[in-house]
Short mmCIF file of C-alpha atoms in Angstrom, two decimals:
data_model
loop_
_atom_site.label_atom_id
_atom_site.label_comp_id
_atom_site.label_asym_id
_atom_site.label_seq_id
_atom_site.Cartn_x
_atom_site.Cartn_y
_atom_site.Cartn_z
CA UNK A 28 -6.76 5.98 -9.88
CA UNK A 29 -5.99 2.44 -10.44
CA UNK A 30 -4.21 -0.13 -8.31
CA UNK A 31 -4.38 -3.18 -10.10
CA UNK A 32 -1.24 -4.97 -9.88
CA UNK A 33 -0.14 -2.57 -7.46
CA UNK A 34 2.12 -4.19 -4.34
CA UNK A 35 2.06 -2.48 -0.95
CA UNK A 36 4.12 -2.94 2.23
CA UNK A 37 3.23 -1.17 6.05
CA UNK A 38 5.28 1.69 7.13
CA UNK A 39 3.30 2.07 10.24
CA UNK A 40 1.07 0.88 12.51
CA UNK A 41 -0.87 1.03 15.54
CA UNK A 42 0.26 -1.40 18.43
CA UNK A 43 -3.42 -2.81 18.21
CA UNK A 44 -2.73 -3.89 14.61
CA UNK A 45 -1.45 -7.15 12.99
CA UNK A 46 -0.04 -5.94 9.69
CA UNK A 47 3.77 -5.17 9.80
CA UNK A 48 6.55 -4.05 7.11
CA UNK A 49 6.55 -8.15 6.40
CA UNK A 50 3.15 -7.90 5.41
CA UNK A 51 3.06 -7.78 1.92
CA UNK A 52 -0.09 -6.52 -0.27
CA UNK A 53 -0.59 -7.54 -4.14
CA UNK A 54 -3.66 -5.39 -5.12
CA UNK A 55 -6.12 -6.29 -8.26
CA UNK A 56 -8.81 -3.90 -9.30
CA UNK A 57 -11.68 -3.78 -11.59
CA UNK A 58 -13.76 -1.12 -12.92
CA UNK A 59 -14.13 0.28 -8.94
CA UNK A 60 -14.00 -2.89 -7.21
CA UNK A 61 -10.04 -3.51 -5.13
CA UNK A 62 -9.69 -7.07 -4.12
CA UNK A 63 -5.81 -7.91 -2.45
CA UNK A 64 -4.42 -11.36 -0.86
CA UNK A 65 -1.75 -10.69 1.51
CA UNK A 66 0.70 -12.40 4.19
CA UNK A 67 3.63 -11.60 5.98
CA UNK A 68 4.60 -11.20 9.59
CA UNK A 69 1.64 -12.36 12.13
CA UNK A 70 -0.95 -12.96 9.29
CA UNK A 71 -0.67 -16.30 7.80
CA UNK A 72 -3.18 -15.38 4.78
CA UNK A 73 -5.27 -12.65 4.46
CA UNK A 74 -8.13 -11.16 1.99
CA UNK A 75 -9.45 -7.72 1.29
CA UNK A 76 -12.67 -6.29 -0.77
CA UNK A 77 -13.57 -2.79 -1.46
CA UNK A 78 -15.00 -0.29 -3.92
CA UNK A 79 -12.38 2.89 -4.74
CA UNK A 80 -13.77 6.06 -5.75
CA UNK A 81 -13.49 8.50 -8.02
CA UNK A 82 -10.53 10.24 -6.05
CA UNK A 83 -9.24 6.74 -5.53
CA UNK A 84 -10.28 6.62 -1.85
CA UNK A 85 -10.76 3.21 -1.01
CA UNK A 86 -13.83 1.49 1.36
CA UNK A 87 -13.12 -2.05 1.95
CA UNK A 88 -13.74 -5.00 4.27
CA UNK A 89 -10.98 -7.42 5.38
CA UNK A 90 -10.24 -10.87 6.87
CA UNK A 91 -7.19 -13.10 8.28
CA UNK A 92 -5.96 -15.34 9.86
CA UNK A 93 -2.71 -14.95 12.12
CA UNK A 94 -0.05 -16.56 13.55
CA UNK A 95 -2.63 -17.54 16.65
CA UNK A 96 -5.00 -19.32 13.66
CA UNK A 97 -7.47 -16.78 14.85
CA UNK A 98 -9.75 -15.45 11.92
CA UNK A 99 -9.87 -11.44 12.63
CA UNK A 100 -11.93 -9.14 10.56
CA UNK A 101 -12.53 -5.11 10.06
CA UNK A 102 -13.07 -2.38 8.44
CA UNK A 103 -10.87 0.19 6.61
CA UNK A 104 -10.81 3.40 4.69
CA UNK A 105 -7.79 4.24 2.61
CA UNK A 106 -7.16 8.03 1.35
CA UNK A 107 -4.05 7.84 -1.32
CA UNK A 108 -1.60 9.90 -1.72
CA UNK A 109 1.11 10.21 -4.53
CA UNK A 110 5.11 10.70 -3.80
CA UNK A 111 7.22 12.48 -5.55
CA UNK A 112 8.48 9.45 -6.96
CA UNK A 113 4.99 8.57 -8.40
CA UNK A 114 5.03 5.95 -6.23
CA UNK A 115 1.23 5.74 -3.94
CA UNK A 116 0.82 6.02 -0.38
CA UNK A 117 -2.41 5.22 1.76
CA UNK A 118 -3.35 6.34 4.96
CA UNK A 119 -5.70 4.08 6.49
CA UNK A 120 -7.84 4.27 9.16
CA UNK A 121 -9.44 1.02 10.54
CA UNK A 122 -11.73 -0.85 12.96
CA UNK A 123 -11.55 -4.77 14.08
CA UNK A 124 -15.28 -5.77 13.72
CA UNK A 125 -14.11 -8.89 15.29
CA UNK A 126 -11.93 -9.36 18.61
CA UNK A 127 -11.66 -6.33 20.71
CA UNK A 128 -13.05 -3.93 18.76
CA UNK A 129 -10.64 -1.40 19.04
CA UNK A 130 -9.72 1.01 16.31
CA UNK A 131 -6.12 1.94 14.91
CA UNK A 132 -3.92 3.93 11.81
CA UNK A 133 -1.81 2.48 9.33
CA UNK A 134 0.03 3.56 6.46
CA UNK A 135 0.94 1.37 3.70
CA UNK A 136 3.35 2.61 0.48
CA UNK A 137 3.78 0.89 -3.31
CA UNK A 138 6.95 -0.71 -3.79
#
């Protein structure tokens, strides 16, 4: 699987979480290595790195900074999934390594 060029937007959320359907992803791969800037809602700018598998599951790393002009990091791992439309979902589960700790669920489509 492939995501370069690919643009995602939230669907869901945990509370705990700072992306929202304003967020807005533009994802750029090569070989196995995912890289995405993205901004919307309560992030002001935001940057992601990660390696995708073989099934397209995705490990990555992120940081932003938010509407407070606090930088926030974490971890994520994304498991895709493809609509009927052809169109690619990921459910994501994640951890703030920064802040409170806390962990959450997200799910983020193409569009």
């Amino acid at each position: 699987m492939n995501y370069n060029d690919k643009i995602f937007r939230p669907i869901s959320n945990t509370e705990n979480g700072e992306t929202s359907i304003e967020t807005i992803f533009h994802y750029k791969q090569i070989e196995n290595v995912l890289t995405s800037e993205y901004s919307g809602g309560k992030i002001k700018y935001g940057h992601l790195i990660g390696l995708v598998d073989k099934n397209g599951n995705i490990e990555m790393r992120y940081h932003q900074v938010n509407d407070k002009c606090e930088i926030m990091t974490g971890i994520c791992y994304s498991i895709p999934e493809i609509l009927e439309n052809g169109k690619i979902r990921l459910h994501e589960s994640w951890e703030w390594t920064s802040g409170d700790k806390s962990k959450g669920q997200s799910i983020i489509e193409e569009i």
